[in-house]
Tab-separated table of N, CA and C in Angstrom:
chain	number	residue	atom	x	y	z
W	699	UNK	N	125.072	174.336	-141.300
W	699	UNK	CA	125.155	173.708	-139.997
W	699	UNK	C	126.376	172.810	-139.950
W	700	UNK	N	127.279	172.618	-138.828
W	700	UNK	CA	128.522	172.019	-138.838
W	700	UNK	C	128.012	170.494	-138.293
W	701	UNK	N	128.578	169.621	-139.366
W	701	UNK	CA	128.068	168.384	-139.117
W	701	UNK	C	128.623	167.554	-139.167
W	702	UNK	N	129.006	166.340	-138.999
W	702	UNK	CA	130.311	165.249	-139.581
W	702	UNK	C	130.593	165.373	-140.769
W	703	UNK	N	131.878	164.809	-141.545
W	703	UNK	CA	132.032	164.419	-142.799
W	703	UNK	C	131.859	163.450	-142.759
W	704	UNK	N	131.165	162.508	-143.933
W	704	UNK	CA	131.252	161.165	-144.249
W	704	UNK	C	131.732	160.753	-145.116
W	705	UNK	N	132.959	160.289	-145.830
W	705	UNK	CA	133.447	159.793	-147.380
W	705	UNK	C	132.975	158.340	-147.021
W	706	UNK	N	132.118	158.094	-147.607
W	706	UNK	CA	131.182	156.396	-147.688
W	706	UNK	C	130.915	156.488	-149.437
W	707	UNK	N	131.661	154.953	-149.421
W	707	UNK	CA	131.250	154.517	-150.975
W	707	UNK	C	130.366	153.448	-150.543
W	708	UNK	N	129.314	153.567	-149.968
W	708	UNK	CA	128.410	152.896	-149.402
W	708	UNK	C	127.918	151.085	-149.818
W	709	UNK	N	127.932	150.898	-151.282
W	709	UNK	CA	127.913	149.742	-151.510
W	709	UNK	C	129.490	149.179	-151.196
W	710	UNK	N	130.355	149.755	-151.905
W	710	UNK	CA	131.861	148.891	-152.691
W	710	UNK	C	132.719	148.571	-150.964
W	711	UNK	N	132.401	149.900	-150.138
W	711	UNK	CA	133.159	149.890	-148.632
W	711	UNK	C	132.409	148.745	-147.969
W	712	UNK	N	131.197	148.401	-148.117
W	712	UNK	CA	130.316	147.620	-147.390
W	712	UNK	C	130.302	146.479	-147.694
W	713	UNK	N	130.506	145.924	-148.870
W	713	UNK	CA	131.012	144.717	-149.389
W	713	UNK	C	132.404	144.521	-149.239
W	714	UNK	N	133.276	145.636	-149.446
W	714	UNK	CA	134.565	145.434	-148.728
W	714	UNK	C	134.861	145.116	-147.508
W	715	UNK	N	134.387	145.397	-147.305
W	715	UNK	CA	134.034	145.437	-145.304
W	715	UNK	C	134.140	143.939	-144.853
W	716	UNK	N	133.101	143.307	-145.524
W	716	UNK	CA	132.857	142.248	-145.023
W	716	UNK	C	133.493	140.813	-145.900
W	717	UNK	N	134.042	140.961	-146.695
W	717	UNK	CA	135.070	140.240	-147.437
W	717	UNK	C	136.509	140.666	-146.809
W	718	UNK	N	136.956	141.999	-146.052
W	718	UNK	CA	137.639	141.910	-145.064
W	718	UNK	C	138.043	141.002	-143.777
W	719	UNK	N	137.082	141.318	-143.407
W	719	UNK	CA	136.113	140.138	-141.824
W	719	UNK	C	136.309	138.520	-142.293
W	720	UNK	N	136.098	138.293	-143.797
W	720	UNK	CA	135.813	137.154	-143.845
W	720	UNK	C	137.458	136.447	-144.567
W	721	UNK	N	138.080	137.271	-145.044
W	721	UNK	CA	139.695	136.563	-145.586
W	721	UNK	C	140.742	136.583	-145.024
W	722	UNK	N	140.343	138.051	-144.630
W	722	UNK	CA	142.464	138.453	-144.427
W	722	UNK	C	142.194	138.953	-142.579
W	723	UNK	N	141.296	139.440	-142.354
W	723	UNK	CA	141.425	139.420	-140.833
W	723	UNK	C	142.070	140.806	-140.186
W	724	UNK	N	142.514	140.947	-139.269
W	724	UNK	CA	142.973	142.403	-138.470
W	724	UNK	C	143.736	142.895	-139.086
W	725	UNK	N	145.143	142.056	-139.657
W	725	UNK	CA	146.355	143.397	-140.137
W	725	UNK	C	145.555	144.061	-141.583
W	726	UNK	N	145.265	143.243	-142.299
W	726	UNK	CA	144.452	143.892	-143.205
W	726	UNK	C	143.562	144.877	-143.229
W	727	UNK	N	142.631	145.044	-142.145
W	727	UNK	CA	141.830	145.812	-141.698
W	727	UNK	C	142.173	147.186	-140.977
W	728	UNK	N	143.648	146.766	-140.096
W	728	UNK	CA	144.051	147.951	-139.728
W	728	UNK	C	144.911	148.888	-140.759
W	729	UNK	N	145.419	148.184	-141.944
W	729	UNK	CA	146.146	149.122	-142.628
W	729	UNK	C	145.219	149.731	-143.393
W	730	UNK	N	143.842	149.264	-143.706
W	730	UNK	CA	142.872	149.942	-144.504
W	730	UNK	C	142.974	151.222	-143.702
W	731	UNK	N	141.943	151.247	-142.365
W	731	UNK	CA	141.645	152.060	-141.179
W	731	UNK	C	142.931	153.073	-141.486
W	732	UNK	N	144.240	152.576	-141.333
W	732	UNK	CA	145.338	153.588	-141.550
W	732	UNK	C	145.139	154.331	-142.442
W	733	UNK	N	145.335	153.916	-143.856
W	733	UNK	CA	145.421	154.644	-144.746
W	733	UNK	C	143.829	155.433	-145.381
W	734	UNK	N	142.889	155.118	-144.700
W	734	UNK	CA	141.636	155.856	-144.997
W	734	UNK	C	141.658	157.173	-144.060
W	735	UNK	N	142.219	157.314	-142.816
W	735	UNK	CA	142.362	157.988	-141.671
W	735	UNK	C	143.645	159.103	-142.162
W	736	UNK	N	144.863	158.886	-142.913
W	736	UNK	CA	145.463	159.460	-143.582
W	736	UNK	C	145.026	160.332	-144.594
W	737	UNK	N	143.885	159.687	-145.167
W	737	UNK	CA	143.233	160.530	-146.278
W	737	UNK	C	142.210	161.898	-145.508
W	738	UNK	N	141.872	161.211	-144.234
W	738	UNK	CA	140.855	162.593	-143.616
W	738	UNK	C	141.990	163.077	-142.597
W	739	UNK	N	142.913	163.359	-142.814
W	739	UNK	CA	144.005	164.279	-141.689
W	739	UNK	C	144.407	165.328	-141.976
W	740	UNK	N	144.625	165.714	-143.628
W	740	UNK	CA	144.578	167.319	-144.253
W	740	UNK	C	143.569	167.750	-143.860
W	741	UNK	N	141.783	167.252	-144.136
W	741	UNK	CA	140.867	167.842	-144.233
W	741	UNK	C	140.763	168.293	-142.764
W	742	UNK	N	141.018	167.266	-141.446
W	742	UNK	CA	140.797	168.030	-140.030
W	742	UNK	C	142.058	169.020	-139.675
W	743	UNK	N	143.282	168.338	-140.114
W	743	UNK	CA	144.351	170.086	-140.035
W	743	UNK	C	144.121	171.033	-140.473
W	744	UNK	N	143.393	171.025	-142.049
W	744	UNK	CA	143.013	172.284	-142.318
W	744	UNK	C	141.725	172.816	-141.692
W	745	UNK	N	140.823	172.367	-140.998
W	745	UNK	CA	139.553	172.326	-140.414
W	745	UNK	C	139.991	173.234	-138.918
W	746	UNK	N	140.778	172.733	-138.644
W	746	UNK	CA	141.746	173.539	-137.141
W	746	UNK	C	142.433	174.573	-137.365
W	747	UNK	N	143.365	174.695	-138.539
W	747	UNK	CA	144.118	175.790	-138.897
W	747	UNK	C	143.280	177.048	-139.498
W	748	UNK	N	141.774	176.530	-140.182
W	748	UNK	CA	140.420	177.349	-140.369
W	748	UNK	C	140.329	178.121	-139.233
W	749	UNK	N	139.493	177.338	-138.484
W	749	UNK	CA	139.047	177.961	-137.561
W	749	UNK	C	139.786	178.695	-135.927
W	750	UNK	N	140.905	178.482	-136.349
W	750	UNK	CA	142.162	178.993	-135.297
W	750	UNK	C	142.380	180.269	-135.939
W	751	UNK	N	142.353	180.522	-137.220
W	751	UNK	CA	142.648	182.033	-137.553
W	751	UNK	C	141.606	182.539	-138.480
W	752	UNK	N	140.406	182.267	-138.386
W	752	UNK	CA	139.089	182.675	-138.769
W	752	UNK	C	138.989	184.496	-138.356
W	753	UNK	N	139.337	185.014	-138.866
W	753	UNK	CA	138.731	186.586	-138.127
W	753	UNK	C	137.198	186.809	-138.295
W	754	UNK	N	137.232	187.316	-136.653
W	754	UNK	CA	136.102	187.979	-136.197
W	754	UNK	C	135.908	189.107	-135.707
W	755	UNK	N	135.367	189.780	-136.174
W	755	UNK	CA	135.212	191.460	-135.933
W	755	UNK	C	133.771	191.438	-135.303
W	756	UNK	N	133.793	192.316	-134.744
W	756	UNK	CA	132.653	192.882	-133.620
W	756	UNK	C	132.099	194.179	-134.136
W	757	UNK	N	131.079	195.106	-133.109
W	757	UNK	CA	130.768	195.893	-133.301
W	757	UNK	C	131.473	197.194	-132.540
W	758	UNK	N	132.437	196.417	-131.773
W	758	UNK	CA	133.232	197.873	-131.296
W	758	UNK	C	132.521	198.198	-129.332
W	759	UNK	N	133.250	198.651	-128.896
W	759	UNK	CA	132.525	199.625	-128.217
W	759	UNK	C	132.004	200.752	-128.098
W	760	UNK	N	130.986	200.732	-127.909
W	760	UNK	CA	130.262	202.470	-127.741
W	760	UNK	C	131.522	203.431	-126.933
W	761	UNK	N	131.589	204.661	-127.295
W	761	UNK	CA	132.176	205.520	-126.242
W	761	UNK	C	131.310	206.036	-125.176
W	762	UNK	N	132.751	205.610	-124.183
W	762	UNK	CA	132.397	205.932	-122.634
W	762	UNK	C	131.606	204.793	-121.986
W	763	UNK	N	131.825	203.529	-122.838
W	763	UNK	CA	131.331	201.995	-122.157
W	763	UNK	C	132.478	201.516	-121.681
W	764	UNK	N	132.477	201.085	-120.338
W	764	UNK	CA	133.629	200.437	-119.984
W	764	UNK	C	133.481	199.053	-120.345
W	765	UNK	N	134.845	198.497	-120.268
W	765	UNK	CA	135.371	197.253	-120.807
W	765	UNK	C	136.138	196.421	-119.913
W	766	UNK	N	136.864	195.564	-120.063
W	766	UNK	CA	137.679	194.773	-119.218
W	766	UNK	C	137.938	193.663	-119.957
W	767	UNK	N	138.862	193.015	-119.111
W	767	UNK	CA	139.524	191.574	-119.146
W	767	UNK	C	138.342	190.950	-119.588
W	768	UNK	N	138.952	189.758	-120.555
W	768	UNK	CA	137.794	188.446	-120.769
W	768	UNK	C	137.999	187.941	-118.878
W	769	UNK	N	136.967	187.455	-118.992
W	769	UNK	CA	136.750	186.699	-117.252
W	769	UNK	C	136.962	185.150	-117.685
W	770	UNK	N	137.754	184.528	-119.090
W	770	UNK	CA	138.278	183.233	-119.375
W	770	UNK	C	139.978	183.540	-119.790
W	771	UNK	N	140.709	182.256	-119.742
W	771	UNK	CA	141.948	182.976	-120.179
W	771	UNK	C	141.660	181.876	-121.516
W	772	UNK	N	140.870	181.146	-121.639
W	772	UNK	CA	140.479	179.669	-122.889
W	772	UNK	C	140.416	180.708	-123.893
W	773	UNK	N	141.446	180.855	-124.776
W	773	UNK	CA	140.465	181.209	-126.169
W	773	UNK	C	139.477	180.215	-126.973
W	774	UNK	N	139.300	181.216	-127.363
W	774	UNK	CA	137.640	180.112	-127.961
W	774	UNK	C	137.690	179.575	-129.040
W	775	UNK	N	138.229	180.320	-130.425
W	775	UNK	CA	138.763	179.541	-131.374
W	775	UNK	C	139.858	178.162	-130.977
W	776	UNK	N	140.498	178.271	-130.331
W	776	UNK	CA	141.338	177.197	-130.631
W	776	UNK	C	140.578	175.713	-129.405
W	777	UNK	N	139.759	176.535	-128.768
W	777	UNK	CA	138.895	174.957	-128.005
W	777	UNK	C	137.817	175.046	-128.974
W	778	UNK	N	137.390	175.124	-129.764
W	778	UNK	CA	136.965	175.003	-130.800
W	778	UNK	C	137.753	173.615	-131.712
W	779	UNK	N	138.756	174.390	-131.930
W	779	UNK	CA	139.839	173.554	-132.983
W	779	UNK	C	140.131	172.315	-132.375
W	780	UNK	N	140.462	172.272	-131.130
W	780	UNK	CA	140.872	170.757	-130.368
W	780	UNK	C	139.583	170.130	-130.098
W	781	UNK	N	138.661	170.570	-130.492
W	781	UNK	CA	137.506	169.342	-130.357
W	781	UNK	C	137.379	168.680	-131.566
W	782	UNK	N	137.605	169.066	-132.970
W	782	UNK	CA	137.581	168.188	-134.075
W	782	UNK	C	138.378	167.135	-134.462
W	783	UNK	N	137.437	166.321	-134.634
W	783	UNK	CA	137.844	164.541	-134.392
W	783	UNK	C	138.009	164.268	-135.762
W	784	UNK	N	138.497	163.269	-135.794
W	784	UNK	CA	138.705	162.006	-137.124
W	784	UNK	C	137.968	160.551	-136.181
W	785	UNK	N	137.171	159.642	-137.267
W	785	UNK	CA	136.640	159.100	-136.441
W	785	UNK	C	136.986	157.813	-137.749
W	786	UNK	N	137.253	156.417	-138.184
W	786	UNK	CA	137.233	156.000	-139.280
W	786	UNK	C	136.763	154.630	-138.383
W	787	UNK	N	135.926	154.072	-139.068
W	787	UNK	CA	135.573	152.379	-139.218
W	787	UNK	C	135.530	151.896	-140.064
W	788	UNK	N	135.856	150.339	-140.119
W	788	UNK	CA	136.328	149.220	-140.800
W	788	UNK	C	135.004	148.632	-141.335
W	789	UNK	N	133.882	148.345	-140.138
W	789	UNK	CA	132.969	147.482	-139.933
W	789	UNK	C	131.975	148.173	-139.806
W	790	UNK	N	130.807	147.475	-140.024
W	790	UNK	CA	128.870	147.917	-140.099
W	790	UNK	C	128.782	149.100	-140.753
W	791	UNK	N	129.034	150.182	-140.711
W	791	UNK	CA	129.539	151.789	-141.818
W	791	UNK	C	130.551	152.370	-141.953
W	792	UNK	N	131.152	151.164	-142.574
W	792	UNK	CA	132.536	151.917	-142.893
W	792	UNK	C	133.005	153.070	-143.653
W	793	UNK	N	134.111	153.675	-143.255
W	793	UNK	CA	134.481	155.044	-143.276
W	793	UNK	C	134.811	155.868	-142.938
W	794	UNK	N	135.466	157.480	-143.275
W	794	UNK	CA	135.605	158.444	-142.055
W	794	UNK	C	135.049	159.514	-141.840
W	795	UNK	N	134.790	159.884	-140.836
W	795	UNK	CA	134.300	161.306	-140.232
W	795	UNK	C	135.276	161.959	-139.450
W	796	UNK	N	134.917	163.569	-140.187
W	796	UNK	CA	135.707	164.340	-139.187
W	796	UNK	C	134.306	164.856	-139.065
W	797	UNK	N	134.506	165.308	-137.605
W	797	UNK	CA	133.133	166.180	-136.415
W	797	UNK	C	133.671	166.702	-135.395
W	798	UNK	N	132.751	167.697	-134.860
W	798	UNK	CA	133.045	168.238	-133.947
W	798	UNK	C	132.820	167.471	-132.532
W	799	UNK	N	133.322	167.148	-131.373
W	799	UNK	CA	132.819	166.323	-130.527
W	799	UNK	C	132.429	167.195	-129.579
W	800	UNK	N	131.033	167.267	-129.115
W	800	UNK	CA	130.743	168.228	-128.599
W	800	UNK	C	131.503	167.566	-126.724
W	801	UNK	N	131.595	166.200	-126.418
W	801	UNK	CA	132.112	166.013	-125.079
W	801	UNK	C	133.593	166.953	-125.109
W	802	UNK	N	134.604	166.875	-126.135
W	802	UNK	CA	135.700	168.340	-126.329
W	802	UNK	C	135.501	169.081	-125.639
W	803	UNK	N	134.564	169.954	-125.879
W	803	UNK	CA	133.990	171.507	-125.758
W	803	UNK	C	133.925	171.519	-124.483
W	804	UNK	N	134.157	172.996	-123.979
W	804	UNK	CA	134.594	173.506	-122.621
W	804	UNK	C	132.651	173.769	-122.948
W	805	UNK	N	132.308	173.650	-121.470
W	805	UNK	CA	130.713	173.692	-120.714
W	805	UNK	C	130.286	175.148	-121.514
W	806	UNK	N	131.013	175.802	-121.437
W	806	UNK	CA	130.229	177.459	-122.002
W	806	UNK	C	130.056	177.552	-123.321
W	807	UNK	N	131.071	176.132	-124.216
W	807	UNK	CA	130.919	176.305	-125.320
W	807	UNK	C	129.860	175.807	-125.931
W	808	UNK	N	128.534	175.988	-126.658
W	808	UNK	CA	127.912	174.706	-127.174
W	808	UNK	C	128.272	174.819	-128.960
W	809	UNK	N	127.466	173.339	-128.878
W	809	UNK	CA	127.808	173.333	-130.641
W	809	UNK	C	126.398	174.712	-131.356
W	810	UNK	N	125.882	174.409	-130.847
W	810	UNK	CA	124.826	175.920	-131.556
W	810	UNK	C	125.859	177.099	-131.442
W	811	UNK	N	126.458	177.043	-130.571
W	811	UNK	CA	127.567	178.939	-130.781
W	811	UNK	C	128.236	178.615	-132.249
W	812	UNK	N	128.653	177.475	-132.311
W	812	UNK	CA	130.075	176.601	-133.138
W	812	UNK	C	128.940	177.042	-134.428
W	813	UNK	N	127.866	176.508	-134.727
W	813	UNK	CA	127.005	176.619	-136.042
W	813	UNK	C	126.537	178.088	-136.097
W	814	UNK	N	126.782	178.937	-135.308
W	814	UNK	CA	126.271	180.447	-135.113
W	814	UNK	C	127.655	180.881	-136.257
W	815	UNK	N	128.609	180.173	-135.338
W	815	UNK	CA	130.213	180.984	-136.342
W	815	UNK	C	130.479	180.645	-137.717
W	816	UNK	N	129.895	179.426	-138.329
W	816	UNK	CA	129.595	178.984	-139.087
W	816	UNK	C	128.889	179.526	-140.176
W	817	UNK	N	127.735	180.116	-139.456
W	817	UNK	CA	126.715	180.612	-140.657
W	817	UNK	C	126.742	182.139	-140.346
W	818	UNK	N	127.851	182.594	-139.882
W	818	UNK	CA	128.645	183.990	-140.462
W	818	UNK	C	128.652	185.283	-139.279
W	819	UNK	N	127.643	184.956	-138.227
W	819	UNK	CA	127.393	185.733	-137.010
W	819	UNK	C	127.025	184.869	-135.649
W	820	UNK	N	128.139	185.449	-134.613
W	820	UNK	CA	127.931	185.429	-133.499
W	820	UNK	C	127.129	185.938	-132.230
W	821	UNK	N	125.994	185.614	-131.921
W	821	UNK	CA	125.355	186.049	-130.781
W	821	UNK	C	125.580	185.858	-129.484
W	822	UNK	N	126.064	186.201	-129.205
W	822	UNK	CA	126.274	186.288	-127.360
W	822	UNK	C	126.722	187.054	-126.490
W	823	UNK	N	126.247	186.262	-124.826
W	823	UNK	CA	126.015	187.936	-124.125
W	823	UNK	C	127.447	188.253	-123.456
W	824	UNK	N	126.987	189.146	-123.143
W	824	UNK	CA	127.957	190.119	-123.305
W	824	UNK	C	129.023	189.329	-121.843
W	825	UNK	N	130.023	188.805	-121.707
W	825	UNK	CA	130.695	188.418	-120.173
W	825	UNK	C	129.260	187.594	-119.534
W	826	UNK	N	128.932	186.937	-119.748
W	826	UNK	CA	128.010	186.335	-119.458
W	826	UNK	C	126.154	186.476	-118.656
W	827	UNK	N	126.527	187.976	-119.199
W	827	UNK	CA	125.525	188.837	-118.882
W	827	UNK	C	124.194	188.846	-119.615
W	828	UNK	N	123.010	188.537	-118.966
W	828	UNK	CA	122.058	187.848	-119.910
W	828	UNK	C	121.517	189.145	-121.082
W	829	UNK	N	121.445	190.079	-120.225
W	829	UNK	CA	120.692	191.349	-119.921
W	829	UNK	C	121.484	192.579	-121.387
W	830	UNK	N	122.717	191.861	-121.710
W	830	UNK	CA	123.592	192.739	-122.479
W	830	UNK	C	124.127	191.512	-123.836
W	831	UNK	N	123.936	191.945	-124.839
W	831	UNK	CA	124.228	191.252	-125.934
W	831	UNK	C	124.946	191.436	-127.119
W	832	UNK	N	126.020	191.264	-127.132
W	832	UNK	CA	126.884	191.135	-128.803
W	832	UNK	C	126.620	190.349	-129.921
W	833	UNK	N	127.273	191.122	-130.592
W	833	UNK	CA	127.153	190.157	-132.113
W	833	UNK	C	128.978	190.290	-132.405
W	834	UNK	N	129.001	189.140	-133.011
W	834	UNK	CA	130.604	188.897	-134.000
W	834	UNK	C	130.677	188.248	-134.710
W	835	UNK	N	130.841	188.564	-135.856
W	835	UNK	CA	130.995	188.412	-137.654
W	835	UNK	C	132.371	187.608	-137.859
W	836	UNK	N	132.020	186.724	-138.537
W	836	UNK	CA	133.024	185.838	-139.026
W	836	UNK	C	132.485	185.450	-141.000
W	837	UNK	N	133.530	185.341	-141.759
W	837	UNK	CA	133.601	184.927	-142.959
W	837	UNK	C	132.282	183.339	-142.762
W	838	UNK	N	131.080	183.760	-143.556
W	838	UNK	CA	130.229	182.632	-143.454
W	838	UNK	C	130.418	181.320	-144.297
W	839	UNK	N	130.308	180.018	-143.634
W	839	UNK	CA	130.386	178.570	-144.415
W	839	UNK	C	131.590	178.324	-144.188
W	840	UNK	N	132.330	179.149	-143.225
W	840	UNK	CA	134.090	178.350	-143.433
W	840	UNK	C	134.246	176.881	-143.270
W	841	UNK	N	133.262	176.186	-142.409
W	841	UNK	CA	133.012	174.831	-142.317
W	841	UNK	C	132.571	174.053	-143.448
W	842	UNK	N	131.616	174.435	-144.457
W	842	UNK	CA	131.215	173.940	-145.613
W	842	UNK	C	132.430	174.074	-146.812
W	843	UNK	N	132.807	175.343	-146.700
W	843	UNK	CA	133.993	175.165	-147.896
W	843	UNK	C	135.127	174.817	-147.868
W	844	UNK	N	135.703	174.762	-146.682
W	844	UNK	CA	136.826	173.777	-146.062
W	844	UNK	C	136.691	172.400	-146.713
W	845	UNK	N	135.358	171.579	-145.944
W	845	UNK	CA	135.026	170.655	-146.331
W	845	UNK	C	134.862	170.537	-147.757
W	846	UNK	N	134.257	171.349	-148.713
W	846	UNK	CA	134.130	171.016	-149.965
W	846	UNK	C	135.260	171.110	-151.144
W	847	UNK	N	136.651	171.805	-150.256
W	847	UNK	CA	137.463	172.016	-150.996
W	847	UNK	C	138.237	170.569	-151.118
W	848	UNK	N	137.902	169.684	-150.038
W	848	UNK	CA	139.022	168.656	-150.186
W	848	UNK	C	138.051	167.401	-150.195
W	849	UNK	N	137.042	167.459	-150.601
W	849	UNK	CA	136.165	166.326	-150.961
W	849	UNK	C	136.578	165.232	-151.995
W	850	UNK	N	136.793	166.117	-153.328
W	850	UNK	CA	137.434	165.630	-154.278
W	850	UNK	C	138.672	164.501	-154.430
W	851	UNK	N	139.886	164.999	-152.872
W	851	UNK	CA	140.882	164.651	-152.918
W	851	UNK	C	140.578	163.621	-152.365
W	852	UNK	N	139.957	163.322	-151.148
W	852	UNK	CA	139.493	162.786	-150.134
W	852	UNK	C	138.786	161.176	-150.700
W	853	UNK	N	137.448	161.682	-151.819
W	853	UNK	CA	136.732	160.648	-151.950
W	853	UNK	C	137.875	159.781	-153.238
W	854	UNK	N	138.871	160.506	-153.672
W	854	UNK	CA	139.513	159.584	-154.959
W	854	UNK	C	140.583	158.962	-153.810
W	855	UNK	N	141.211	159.221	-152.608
W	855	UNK	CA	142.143	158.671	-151.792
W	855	UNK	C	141.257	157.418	-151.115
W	856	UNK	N	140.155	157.548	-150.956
W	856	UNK	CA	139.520	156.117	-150.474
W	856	UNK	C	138.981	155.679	-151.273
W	857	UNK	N	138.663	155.841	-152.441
W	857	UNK	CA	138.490	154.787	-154.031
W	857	UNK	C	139.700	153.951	-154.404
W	858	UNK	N	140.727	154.726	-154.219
W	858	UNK	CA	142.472	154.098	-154.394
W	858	UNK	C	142.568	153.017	-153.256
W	859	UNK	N	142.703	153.427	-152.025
W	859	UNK	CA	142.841	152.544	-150.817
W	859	UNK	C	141.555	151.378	-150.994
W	860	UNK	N	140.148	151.277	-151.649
W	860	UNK	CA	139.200	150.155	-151.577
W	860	UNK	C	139.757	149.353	-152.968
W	861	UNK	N	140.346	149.853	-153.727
W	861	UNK	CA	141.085	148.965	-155.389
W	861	UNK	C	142.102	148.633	-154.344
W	862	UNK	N	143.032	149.013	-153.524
W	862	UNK	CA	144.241	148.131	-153.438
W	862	UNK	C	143.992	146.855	-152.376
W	863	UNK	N	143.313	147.748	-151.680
W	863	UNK	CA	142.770	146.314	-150.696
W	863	UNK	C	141.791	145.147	-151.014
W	864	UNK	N	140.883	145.664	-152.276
W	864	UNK	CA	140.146	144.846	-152.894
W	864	UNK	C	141.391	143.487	-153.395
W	865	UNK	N	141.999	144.499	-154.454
W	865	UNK	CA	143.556	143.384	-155.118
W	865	UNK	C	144.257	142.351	-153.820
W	866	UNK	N	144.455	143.180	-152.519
W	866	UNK	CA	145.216	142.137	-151.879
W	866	UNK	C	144.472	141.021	-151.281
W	867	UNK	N	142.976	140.898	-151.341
W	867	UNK	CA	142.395	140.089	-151.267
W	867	UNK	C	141.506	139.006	-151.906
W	868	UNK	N	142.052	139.657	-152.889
W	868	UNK	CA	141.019	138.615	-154.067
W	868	UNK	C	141.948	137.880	-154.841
């Protein structure tokens, strides 16, 4: 299921947090925010550049079914891709998330289609036809292994950024 990321060092950020608030004040706080937000900006470029060239194959048409124009000119992968956010706070749970924002998403899109593509098959009807129904296959978990490929990098880039800001305040 496609869900936020969270890199939370839940005690050390949370005590950081608030020994933030309490010494050094805004510029301090915003260069944290910077450089934690830097650390989740590969993971949402590559999260967009995923799912912008994700192939999806179908089942084809039957012969002697007619076809036509999509009745959208939106492709769907890439309003997909421009809805994924970076989201980072300083204060009360600090940290960052990348997510999908479902307010993004064009009305036809929901996040259940988004977790359909996700977990490897697409259901839906056919031009918006209730009565007629497709399927389309996509490589399954591209959202999970995206994410898990850059976890590693991710959670040691905000362990680095909570030691240096820890140092400039203590």
């Amino acid at each position: 299921m496609i869900g936020s990321v969270q890199i939370l060092g839940t005690g050390q950020l949370l005590t950081l947090s608030r020994r933030l608030r309490a010494a050094s004040g805004a510029p301090v706080q915003r260069n944290m925010a910077r450089r934690i937000r830097r650390a989740a900006e590969p993971l949402h470029r590559d999260l967009q550049s995923t799912v912008r060239t994700l192939p999806m194959r179908s089942q084809g048409r039957a012969s002697g079914k007619r076809g036509g124009p999509s009745p959208t000119t939106r492709p769907f992968r890439a309003s997909i891709a421009a809805a994924i956010r970076i989201s980072v706070r300083t204060t009360g749970n600090p940290g960052a998330r990348v997510f999908l924002d479902k307010g993004l998403l064009p009305p036809d899109i929901t996040v259940g289609a988004v977790n359909q593509l996700n977990d490897g098959r697409l259901r839906h009807p056919v031009f918006g036809n209730k009565r007629r129904w497709a399927n389309q296959y996509t490589p399954s978990m591209w959202w999970d292994k995206t994410v898990r490929s850059h976890t590693p990098r991710m959670t040691a880039e905000v362990a680095r950024v909570i030691d240096d800001v820890r140092r400039q305040i203590e």
